[in-house]
mmCIF file of C-alpha atoms and ligand atoms in Angstrom:
data_model
loop_
_atom_site.group_PDB
_atom_site.id
_atom_site.type_symbol
_atom_site.label_atom_id
_atom_site.label_comp_id
_atom_site.label_asym_id
_atom_site.label_seq_id
_atom_site.Cartn_x
_atom_site.Cartn_y
_atom_site.Cartn_z
ATOM 1 C CA MET A 66 -4.788 114.464 39.734
ATOM 2 C CA THR A 67 -3.211 112.729 42.736
ATOM 3 C CA ASP A 68 -4.612 109.364 41.656
ATOM 4 C CA ARG A 69 -3.040 109.590 38.269
ATOM 5 C CA LEU A 70 0.204 110.899 39.656
ATOM 6 C CA GLU A 71 0.416 107.991 42.091
ATOM 7 C CA ARG A 72 -0.448 105.480 39.399
ATOM 8 C CA LEU A 73 2.026 106.758 36.905
ATOM 9 C CA LEU A 74 5.013 107.785 39.028
ATOM 10 C CA ARG A 75 6.944 105.254 41.097
ATOM 11 C CA ALA A 76 6.749 105.548 44.884
ATOM 12 C CA GLU A 77 10.573 105.722 45.027
ATOM 13 C CA LEU A 78 10.630 108.807 42.850
ATOM 14 C CA ARG A 79 7.810 110.474 44.801
ATOM 15 C CA ALA A 80 9.718 109.755 48.035
ATOM 16 C CA VAL A 81 12.976 111.347 46.850
ATOM 17 C CA LYS A 82 13.618 114.969 47.843
ATOM 18 C CA ALA A 83 14.533 117.309 45.024
ATOM 19 C CA TYR A 84 18.110 118.605 45.032
ATOM 20 C CA HIS A 85 17.954 121.699 47.150
ATOM 21 C CA VAL A 86 19.776 124.823 46.140
ATOM 22 C CA GLN A 87 19.738 127.518 48.840
ATOM 23 C CA ALA A 88 18.605 130.911 47.597
ATOM 24 C CA SER A 89 21.031 133.834 48.134
ATOM 25 C CA SER A 90 21.091 137.554 47.528
ATOM 26 C CA PRO A 91 23.851 139.472 45.662
ATOM 27 C CA GLN A 92 25.369 140.751 48.917
ATOM 28 C CA THR A 93 25.722 137.204 50.293
ATOM 29 C CA VAL A 94 29.256 135.819 50.691
ATOM 30 C CA LYS A 95 28.498 132.602 48.975
ATOM 31 C CA LEU A 96 30.653 129.786 50.297
ATOM 32 C CA ASP A 97 28.254 126.830 49.964
ATOM 33 C CA ALA A 98 28.700 125.418 46.486
ATOM 34 C CA MET A 99 32.438 124.931 45.957
ATOM 35 C CA GLU A 100 32.565 127.616 43.287
ATOM 36 C CA ASN A 101 35.931 129.165 42.363
ATOM 37 C CA PRO A 102 35.753 132.744 43.771
ATOM 38 C CA TYR A 103 37.829 134.231 40.922
ATOM 39 C CA GLU A 104 36.468 135.633 37.682
ATOM 40 C CA LEU A 105 38.227 135.370 34.367
ATOM 41 C CA PRO A 106 40.927 138.138 34.232
ATOM 42 C CA LYS A 107 39.768 141.273 32.361
ATOM 43 C CA ASP A 108 42.005 140.893 29.270
ATOM 44 C CA LEU A 109 40.958 137.288 28.818
ATOM 45 C CA ARG A 110 37.309 138.280 29.212
ATOM 46 C CA ALA A 111 37.639 140.592 26.267
ATOM 47 C CA SER A 112 39.118 137.997 23.945
ATOM 48 C CA TRP A 113 36.533 135.443 25.099
ATOM 49 C CA VAL A 114 33.633 137.763 24.265
ATOM 50 C CA GLN A 115 35.278 138.413 20.905
ATOM 51 C CA GLU A 116 35.351 134.707 20.121
ATOM 52 C CA LEU A 117 31.779 134.210 21.200
ATOM 53 C CA SER A 118 30.575 137.016 18.956
ATOM 54 C CA ASP A 119 31.731 134.996 15.928
ATOM 55 C CA ILE A 120 29.595 132.011 16.755
ATOM 56 C CA SER A 121 26.664 131.077 14.527
ATOM 57 C CA LEU A 122 23.818 130.645 16.924
ATOM 58 C CA ASN A 123 21.479 129.498 14.149
ATOM 59 C CA ARG A 124 23.565 126.302 13.738
ATOM 60 C CA TYR A 125 23.480 123.144 15.907
ATOM 61 C CA PRO A 126 26.692 122.614 17.940
ATOM 62 C CA ASP A 127 29.268 119.984 16.833
ATOM 63 C CA ALA A 128 27.472 116.833 17.985
ATOM 64 C CA SER A 129 30.588 114.896 18.975
ATOM 65 C CA ALA A 130 32.573 117.974 20.083
ATOM 66 C CA ASP A 131 35.739 116.443 18.527
ATOM 67 C CA GLU A 132 37.984 119.477 18.789
ATOM 68 C CA LEU A 133 37.032 120.132 22.431
ATOM 69 C CA ARG A 134 37.443 116.494 23.407
ATOM 70 C CA ASN A 135 40.925 116.421 21.907
ATOM 71 C CA GLN A 136 41.926 119.563 23.815
ATOM 72 C CA LEU A 137 40.512 118.177 27.036
ATOM 73 C CA LYS A 138 42.476 114.968 26.647
ATOM 74 C CA GLN A 139 45.606 117.137 26.594
ATOM 75 C CA VAL A 140 44.902 119.489 29.455
ATOM 76 C CA LEU A 141 43.394 116.934 31.786
ATOM 77 C CA GLU A 142 46.380 114.665 31.208
ATOM 78 C CA LEU A 143 44.281 111.538 30.740
ATOM 79 C CA PRO A 144 45.912 108.204 29.948
ATOM 80 C CA SER A 145 46.504 108.019 26.197
ATOM 81 C CA HIS A 146 44.317 104.941 25.686
ATOM 82 C CA PHE A 147 41.318 106.650 27.373
ATOM 83 C CA GLU A 148 38.411 107.803 25.293
ATOM 84 C CA LEU A 149 35.982 110.428 26.587
ATOM 85 C CA ILE A 150 32.441 111.665 26.341
ATOM 86 C CA LEU A 151 31.098 114.990 27.528
ATOM 87 C CA GLY A 152 28.109 115.810 29.694
ATOM 88 C CA ASN A 153 26.094 118.867 30.679
ATOM 89 C CA GLY A 154 28.031 118.812 33.941
ATOM 90 C CA SER A 155 29.203 115.524 35.413
ATOM 91 C CA ASP A 156 25.734 115.258 36.933
ATOM 92 C CA GLU A 157 24.434 114.409 33.494
ATOM 93 C CA LEU A 158 27.096 111.710 33.089
ATOM 94 C CA ILE A 159 26.152 110.132 36.475
ATOM 95 C CA GLN A 160 22.595 110.078 35.190
ATOM 96 C CA LEU A 161 23.704 108.517 31.943
ATOM 97 C CA LEU A 162 25.619 105.786 33.772
ATOM 98 C CA CYS A 163 22.508 104.989 35.822
ATOM 99 C CA MET A 164 20.325 104.939 32.674
ATOM 100 C CA ALA A 165 22.693 102.558 30.933
ATOM 101 C CA LEU A 166 22.209 99.985 33.699
ATOM 102 C CA ILE A 167 18.491 100.284 34.185
ATOM 103 C CA ALA A 168 17.856 96.973 32.438
ATOM 104 C CA ALA A 169 21.077 95.181 33.398
ATOM 105 C CA PRO A 170 20.235 91.566 32.533
ATOM 106 C CA LYS A 171 22.062 89.767 35.272
ATOM 107 C CA ARG A 172 19.300 89.912 37.986
ATOM 108 C CA LYS A 173 16.295 87.651 38.076
ATOM 109 C CA SER A 174 14.481 89.781 40.525
ATOM 110 C CA GLY A 175 14.993 93.224 41.957
ATOM 111 C CA SER A 176 16.645 96.255 40.354
ATOM 112 C CA PRO A 177 20.282 96.863 39.588
ATOM 113 C CA VAL A 178 22.238 98.309 42.445
ATOM 114 C CA VAL A 179 24.291 101.444 42.856
ATOM 115 C CA LEU A 180 26.622 101.434 45.817
ATOM 116 C CA ALA A 181 28.527 104.385 47.342
ATOM 117 C CA PRO A 182 30.198 105.172 50.658
ATOM 118 C CA GLU A 183 28.446 107.715 52.849
ATOM 119 C CA PRO A 184 28.523 110.546 53.609
ATOM 120 C CA GLY A 185 29.082 111.198 49.945
ATOM 121 C CA PHE A 186 27.851 113.141 46.924
ATOM 122 C CA ALA A 187 24.044 113.347 47.131
ATOM 123 C CA MET A 188 23.475 112.955 43.365
ATOM 124 C CA TYR A 189 24.602 109.300 43.307
ATOM 125 C CA ARG A 190 21.607 108.278 45.408
ATOM 126 C CA LEU A 191 19.174 110.724 43.867
ATOM 127 C CA LEU A 192 19.912 109.829 40.243
ATOM 128 C CA ALA A 193 20.052 106.046 40.992
ATOM 129 C CA LEU A 194 16.628 106.147 42.596
ATOM 130 C CA ALA A 195 15.285 108.401 39.876
ATOM 131 C CA ALA A 196 16.396 105.835 37.294
ATOM 132 C CA GLY A 197 14.610 103.046 39.188
ATOM 133 C CA LEU A 198 17.822 101.445 40.501
ATOM 134 C CA ASP A 199 18.322 100.339 44.024
ATOM 135 C CA TYR A 200 20.803 102.303 46.127
ATOM 136 C CA VAL A 201 23.071 101.025 48.936
ATOM 137 C CA GLY A 202 25.056 103.450 51.134
ATOM 138 C CA VAL A 203 27.904 102.067 53.195
ATOM 139 C CA PRO A 204 29.051 104.258 56.157
ATOM 140 C CA LEU A 205 32.626 105.519 56.154
ATOM 141 C CA LEU A 206 34.719 105.139 59.282
ATOM 142 C CA PRO A 207 33.978 107.837 61.860
ATOM 143 C CA ASP A 208 36.332 110.882 61.824
ATOM 144 C CA SER A 209 38.977 109.431 59.498
ATOM 145 C CA PHE A 210 36.220 109.210 56.874
ATOM 146 C CA GLN A 211 38.220 106.357 55.269
ATOM 147 C CA LEU A 212 36.497 103.412 53.596
ATOM 148 C CA ASP A 213 35.262 100.818 56.033
ATOM 149 C CA MET A 214 36.785 97.976 54.023
ATOM 150 C CA PRO A 215 35.140 94.982 55.789
ATOM 151 C CA ALA A 216 31.744 96.731 55.396
ATOM 152 C CA MET A 217 32.427 97.633 51.758
ATOM 153 C CA LEU A 218 33.577 94.114 50.882
ATOM 154 C CA GLN A 219 30.607 92.585 52.694
ATOM 155 C CA ALA A 220 28.220 94.934 50.821
ATOM 156 C CA ILE A 221 29.771 94.043 47.505
ATOM 157 C CA LYS A 222 29.397 90.344 48.291
ATOM 158 C CA GLN A 223 25.786 90.795 49.367
ATOM 159 C CA HIS A 224 24.564 93.195 46.689
ATOM 160 C CA ASP A 225 26.953 92.592 43.792
ATOM 161 C CA PRO A 226 26.452 96.253 42.671
ATOM 162 C CA GLU A 227 26.345 97.198 38.976
ATOM 163 C CA ILE A 228 27.966 100.555 39.781
ATOM 164 C CA ILE A 229 30.162 101.723 42.647
ATOM 165 C CA PHE A 230 30.752 105.516 42.855
ATOM 166 C CA LEU A 231 33.800 106.755 44.759
ATOM 167 C CA ALA A 232 34.580 110.472 44.885
ATOM 168 C CA TYR A 233 38.352 111.170 45.067
ATOM 169 C CA PRO A 234 38.625 113.537 47.009
ATOM 170 C CA ASN A 235 35.297 112.816 48.691
ATOM 171 C CA ASN A 236 32.533 115.436 49.024
ATOM 172 C CA PRO A 237 31.588 116.503 51.719
ATOM 173 C CA THR A 238 34.480 115.170 53.848
ATOM 174 C CA GLY A 239 37.368 116.500 51.710
ATOM 175 C CA ASN A 240 39.718 113.572 52.207
ATOM 176 C CA VAL A 241 40.995 111.058 49.667
ATOM 177 C CA PHE A 242 40.471 107.315 50.267
ATOM 178 C CA ASN A 243 43.465 104.998 50.472
ATOM 179 C CA LEU A 244 44.496 103.964 46.993
ATOM 180 C CA GLU A 245 45.149 100.328 48.073
ATOM 181 C CA ASP A 246 41.592 100.149 49.343
ATOM 182 C CA ILE A 247 40.186 101.522 46.064
ATOM 183 C CA GLU A 248 42.245 99.066 44.060
ATOM 184 C CA LEU A 249 40.951 96.188 46.176
ATOM 185 C CA LEU A 250 37.396 97.298 45.446
ATOM 186 C CA ALA A 251 38.231 97.403 41.736
ATOM 187 C CA LYS A 252 39.464 93.794 42.018
ATOM 188 C CA GLN A 253 36.423 92.582 44.038
ATOM 189 C CA SER A 254 33.695 94.306 42.015
ATOM 190 C CA THR A 255 31.953 92.598 39.103
ATOM 191 C CA GLY A 256 30.365 95.872 37.965
ATOM 192 C CA LEU A 257 31.587 99.314 37.025
ATOM 193 C CA LEU A 258 33.741 101.391 39.406
ATOM 194 C CA ILE A 259 33.384 105.145 38.802
ATOM 195 C CA ILE A 260 36.041 107.369 40.215
ATOM 196 C CA ASP A 261 34.687 110.906 40.515
ATOM 197 C CA GLU A 262 37.532 113.376 40.505
ATOM 198 C CA ALA A 263 35.476 116.600 40.643
ATOM 199 C CA TYR A 264 38.052 118.104 42.979
ATOM 200 C CA HIS A 265 41.112 116.980 41.086
ATOM 201 C CA PRO A 266 42.514 120.530 40.584
ATOM 202 C CA PHE A 267 42.942 120.798 44.374
ATOM 203 C CA ALA A 268 44.235 117.322 45.096
ATOM 204 C CA GLN A 269 47.837 116.189 45.028
ATOM 205 C CA SER A 270 47.019 112.853 43.383
ATOM 206 C CA SER A 271 44.760 111.106 40.910
ATOM 207 C CA ALA A 272 43.439 107.591 41.492
ATOM 208 C CA ILE A 273 43.744 106.893 37.838
ATOM 209 C CA ASP A 274 47.508 106.316 38.002
ATOM 210 C CA VAL A 275 46.811 103.186 39.963
ATOM 211 C CA LEU A 276 43.587 102.177 38.211
ATOM 212 C CA CYS A 277 44.134 102.884 34.506
ATOM 213 C CA GLY A 278 44.834 99.221 33.855
ATOM 214 C CA TYR A 279 41.304 98.169 34.938
ATOM 215 C CA GLU A 280 38.881 98.357 31.995
ATOM 216 C CA HIS A 281 35.775 98.498 34.235
ATOM 217 C CA VAL A 282 37.114 101.566 36.030
ATOM 218 C CA LEU A 283 35.841 104.882 34.541
ATOM 219 C CA LEU A 284 36.895 108.383 35.510
ATOM 220 C CA LEU A 285 34.685 111.435 35.983
ATOM 221 C CA ARG A 286 36.096 114.960 35.801
ATOM 222 C CA THR A 287 34.392 118.360 35.611
ATOM 223 C CA LEU A 288 35.336 121.948 34.845
ATOM 224 C CA SER A 289 32.853 123.189 37.482
ATOM 225 C CA LYS A 290 35.098 123.431 40.507
ATOM 226 C CA LEU A 291 37.981 124.756 38.417
ATOM 227 C CA GLY A 292 36.123 128.029 37.755
ATOM 228 C CA LEU A 293 33.634 127.215 35.045
ATOM 229 C CA ALA A 294 30.579 126.035 37.014
ATOM 230 C CA GLY A 295 28.439 128.283 34.857
ATOM 231 C CA ILE A 296 29.073 126.547 31.496
ATOM 232 C CA ARG A 297 28.197 122.999 32.716
ATOM 233 C CA LEU A 298 30.842 120.665 31.366
ATOM 234 C CA GLY A 299 31.682 117.208 32.653
ATOM 235 C CA VAL A 300 33.951 114.542 31.276
ATOM 236 C CA LEU A 301 33.588 110.736 31.487
ATOM 237 C CA SER A 302 36.632 108.835 30.342
ATOM 238 C CA GLY A 303 37.922 105.261 30.194
ATOM 239 C CA ALA A 304 38.180 102.279 27.920
ATOM 240 C CA ALA A 305 36.810 102.816 24.381
ATOM 241 C CA ALA A 306 34.628 99.734 24.507
ATOM 242 C CA TRP A 307 32.572 101.168 27.403
ATOM 243 C CA LEU A 308 32.429 104.741 26.145
ATOM 244 C CA GLU A 309 31.316 103.677 22.671
ATOM 245 C CA GLN A 310 28.248 102.061 24.278
ATOM 246 C CA LEU A 311 27.532 104.863 26.773
ATOM 247 C CA ASN A 312 27.822 107.407 23.955
ATOM 248 C CA LYS A 313 24.662 105.965 22.422
ATOM 249 C CA LEU A 314 22.671 107.214 25.420
ATOM 250 C CA ARG A 315 24.084 110.761 25.246
ATOM 251 C CA LEU A 316 21.743 113.255 23.620
ATOM 252 C CA PRO A 317 23.451 114.289 20.315
ATOM 253 C CA TYR A 318 23.618 118.063 21.060
ATOM 254 C CA ASN A 319 23.989 117.908 24.842
ATOM 255 C CA ILE A 320 26.935 120.329 24.936
ATOM 256 C CA ASN A 321 25.668 123.637 23.571
ATOM 257 C CA ILE A 322 27.684 125.828 21.205
ATOM 258 C CA LEU A 323 28.520 128.480 23.768
ATOM 259 C CA THR A 324 29.818 125.909 26.197
ATOM 260 C CA GLN A 325 31.948 124.237 23.582
ATOM 261 C CA ALA A 326 33.496 127.518 22.516
ATOM 262 C CA THR A 327 34.059 128.656 26.065
ATOM 263 C CA ALA A 328 35.580 125.370 27.128
ATOM 264 C CA GLN A 329 37.924 125.453 24.112
ATOM 265 C CA PHE A 330 38.910 128.982 25.108
ATOM 266 C CA ALA A 331 39.514 127.743 28.640
ATOM 267 C CA CYS A 332 41.681 124.881 27.411
ATOM 268 C CA ARG A 333 43.826 127.293 25.428
ATOM 269 C CA ASN A 334 44.234 129.349 28.651
ATOM 270 C CA TYR A 335 44.372 126.504 31.033
ATOM 271 C CA GLU A 336 47.320 127.806 33.044
ATOM 272 C CA VAL A 337 45.080 130.688 34.305
ATOM 273 C CA PHE A 338 42.795 128.143 35.923
ATOM 274 C CA LEU A 339 45.660 126.110 37.321
ATOM 275 C CA GLN A 340 47.084 129.275 38.770
ATOM 276 C CA GLN A 341 43.756 130.098 40.415
ATOM 277 C CA SER A 342 43.418 126.617 41.879
ATOM 278 C CA MET A 343 46.927 126.909 43.257
ATOM 279 C CA GLN A 344 45.840 130.173 45.030
ATOM 280 C CA ILE A 345 42.791 128.354 46.357
ATOM 281 C CA ARG A 346 45.043 125.545 47.724
ATOM 282 C CA GLU A 347 47.127 128.146 49.570
ATOM 283 C CA GLN A 348 43.993 129.776 50.937
ATOM 284 C CA ARG A 349 42.742 126.401 52.045
ATOM 285 C CA GLN A 350 45.828 125.948 54.154
ATOM 286 C CA GLU A 351 45.426 129.411 55.799
ATOM 287 C CA LEU A 352 41.744 128.859 56.388
ATOM 288 C CA TYR A 353 42.425 125.447 57.958
ATOM 289 C CA LEU A 354 45.011 126.906 60.334
ATOM 290 C CA ALA A 355 42.633 129.708 61.324
ATOM 291 C CA LEU A 356 39.752 127.299 61.983
ATOM 292 C CA GLU A 357 42.069 125.066 64.028
ATOM 293 C CA LYS A 358 42.824 128.009 66.373
ATOM 294 C CA ILE A 359 39.172 128.655 67.169
ATOM 295 C CA GLU A 360 37.994 127.046 70.337
ATOM 296 C CA GLY A 361 35.160 124.639 69.834
ATOM 297 C CA VAL A 362 35.887 124.180 66.167
ATOM 298 C CA THR A 363 37.510 120.983 64.677
ATOM 299 C CA PRO A 364 38.389 121.266 61.017
ATOM 300 C CA TYR A 365 39.227 118.181 58.912
ATOM 301 C CA THR A 366 42.116 118.202 56.491
ATOM 302 C CA SER A 367 41.015 118.606 52.922
ATOM 303 C CA GLN A 368 42.335 117.849 49.430
ATOM 304 C CA ALA A 369 39.489 119.764 47.892
ATOM 305 C CA ASN A 370 38.373 123.439 47.689
ATOM 306 C CA PHE A 371 36.283 123.252 50.817
ATOM 307 C CA ILE A 372 36.784 122.430 54.501
ATOM 308 C CA LEU A 373 34.481 120.343 56.658
ATOM 309 C CA PHE A 374 34.495 121.373 60.297
ATOM 310 C CA ARG A 375 32.705 120.275 63.419
ATOM 311 C CA VAL A 376 31.211 122.445 66.128
ATOM 312 C CA ASP A 377 29.204 121.334 69.168
ATOM 313 C CA SER A 378 26.420 119.197 67.725
ATOM 314 C CA ASP A 379 23.741 121.237 69.484
ATOM 315 C CA SER A 380 25.020 124.520 68.115
ATOM 316 C CA ALA A 381 25.578 123.663 64.429
ATOM 317 C CA ASP A 382 22.113 124.902 63.410
ATOM 318 C CA SER A 383 22.424 128.208 65.336
ATOM 319 C CA VAL A 384 25.982 128.806 63.996
ATOM 320 C CA PHE A 385 24.701 128.205 60.465
ATOM 321 C CA ASN A 386 21.771 130.525 60.934
ATOM 322 C CA ASN A 387 23.800 133.178 62.653
ATOM 323 C CA LEU A 388 26.240 133.145 59.733
ATOM 324 C CA LEU A 389 23.352 133.488 57.319
ATOM 325 C CA GLN A 390 22.069 136.527 59.268
ATOM 326 C CA GLN A 391 25.536 138.012 58.751
ATOM 327 C CA HIS A 392 25.101 137.268 54.993
ATOM 328 C CA VAL A 393 27.586 134.410 54.935
ATOM 329 C CA LEU A 394 26.199 131.259 53.338
ATOM 330 C CA ILE A 395 27.930 127.933 53.969
ATOM 331 C CA LYS A 396 26.459 124.412 54.076
ATOM 332 C CA ASN A 397 24.807 122.819 57.140
ATOM 333 C CA LEU A 398 25.484 119.065 57.019
ATOM 334 C CA SER A 399 24.599 118.369 60.635
ATOM 335 C CA HIS A 400 21.370 116.561 59.711
ATOM 336 C CA SER A 401 22.537 114.950 56.465
ATOM 337 C CA HIS A 402 24.221 111.876 58.019
ATOM 338 C CA PRO A 403 24.796 110.483 61.511
ATOM 339 C CA LEU A 404 28.587 110.760 61.036
ATOM 340 C CA LEU A 405 28.261 114.476 60.358
ATOM 341 C CA ARG A 406 26.448 115.575 63.503
ATOM 342 C CA GLY A 407 27.586 119.107 64.234
ATOM 343 C CA CYS A 408 29.337 119.452 60.915
ATOM 344 C CA LEU A 409 29.326 122.437 58.586
ATOM 345 C CA ARG A 410 31.168 122.857 55.253
ATOM 346 C CA VAL A 411 32.733 125.982 53.920
ATOM 347 C CA THR A 412 34.039 126.543 50.423
ATOM 348 C CA VAL A 413 37.440 128.148 50.261
ATOM 349 C CA GLY A 414 36.837 131.684 48.917
ATOM 350 C CA SER A 415 39.039 134.624 48.081
ATOM 351 C CA PRO A 416 41.254 135.971 50.960
ATOM 352 C CA ASP A 417 38.623 138.721 51.587
ATOM 353 C CA GLU A 418 35.720 136.268 51.650
ATOM 354 C CA ASN A 419 37.567 133.909 53.987
ATOM 355 C CA LYS A 420 38.334 136.818 56.333
ATOM 356 C CA ILE A 421 34.673 137.869 56.391
ATOM 357 C CA PHE A 422 33.644 134.258 57.051
ATOM 358 C CA LEU A 423 36.126 133.816 59.911
ATOM 359 C CA SER A 424 35.051 136.963 61.704
ATOM 360 C CA ALA A 425 31.404 136.042 61.198
ATOM 361 C CA LEU A 426 32.131 132.592 62.636
ATOM 362 C CA HIS A 427 33.918 134.149 65.643
ATOM 363 C CA ARG A 428 30.825 136.293 66.286
ATOM 364 C CA ALA A 429 28.489 133.315 65.828
ATOM 365 C CA LEU A 430 30.396 131.296 68.443
ATOM 366 C CA SER A 431 30.719 134.032 71.040
HETATM 367 C C1 LIG B 599 30.243 119.185 42.427
HETATM 368 C C2 LIG B 599 30.382 117.716 42.193
HETATM 369 C C3 LIG B 599 30.002 117.114 41.003
HETATM 370 C C4 LIG B 599 29.098 117.832 40.034
HETATM 371 O O1 LIG B 599 29.779 118.518 39.101
HETATM 372 P P1 LIG B 599 29.059 119.173 37.854
HETATM 373 O O2 LIG B 599 30.045 118.821 36.758
HETATM 374 O O3 LIG B 599 28.933 120.580 38.148
HETATM 375 O O4 LIG B 599 27.728 118.488 37.585
HETATM 376 C C5 LIG B 599 30.256 115.739 40.841
HETATM 377 N N1 LIG B 599 30.807 115.008 41.784
HETATM 378 C C6 LIG B 599 31.121 115.561 42.984
HETATM 379 C C7 LIG B 599 31.690 114.660 44.035
HETATM 380 C C8 LIG B 599 30.887 116.908 43.235
HETATM 381 O O5 LIG B 599 31.177 117.416 44.449
#
């Protein structure tokens, strides 16, 4: 068994750790996964269920999801010349991008390279390695968490990456990178530059305004953080020439019929989700101010629906565990990257959830 496993599966794959999702019970205040705390309002729920009940489950979904893609183009305010394809979450689209470049012809030896600043979204590395690509992480600047431009340019020169992933805003730091820096990377890169705007509903800006003229820059969006994490729908958009090729790798029925119908319903009621994200932005500001007042806690400003904060590096684990004992689940990042020693990340919840979190944090620190 082990022999065969080792012979058939690459060492890189065996070495990778599976994406870990922390278990939680129903009474847990769950502030670890950047979920929108608000449900669909009751009246909308009723008409949503009504629409779902008319669906023919015996039929395959629309393979190209044309109607939904047209609606998304409108509500996401994408540049008019952008095409788009859909994924089972943007995770699937990250995987698809990695798959597309598995056999990139330009290298004589070695695998194609995926490059991303770190700390960043864990899936870039995981999915690159799973696809057999090489992965290069370039540390951000300490504390400002901005791009270390000399290091980025040096890494681009040295590795000539096929793909660069940049999250805007960045997860888990919550900040946005300087747009001039991003544009310089677009100019210097000979590969694809992917701008991942998973947190766009909570940010004041989009990188695409500056970058829509570059054909090798593609944009990732998702409905997950907006309040629809459960339906799994991600969007990859950009120049038609690229998307036409990438679409060949997409499984024909990757967006199931219930997700298509629910997303169309969401597009028709988009203002509800925008309203909720505005509430979350307001709560983010209150939560930030409250964290700032706590002695021994340093929060970082955020353009996303979460806040990264630092406590004494020796106490991060015990604060995390103490919160867990009080049934408050956040994310412990203290051991995830050297720049995040002592750091924890909390998702902005409802006013009640944030209150519970703050009093639990006070108790954990006293
Ligand atoms: C949450 C997140 C995603 C994943 O989104 P899904 O559409 O739910 O797969 C992608 N990128 C970043 C940076 C994220 O934080």
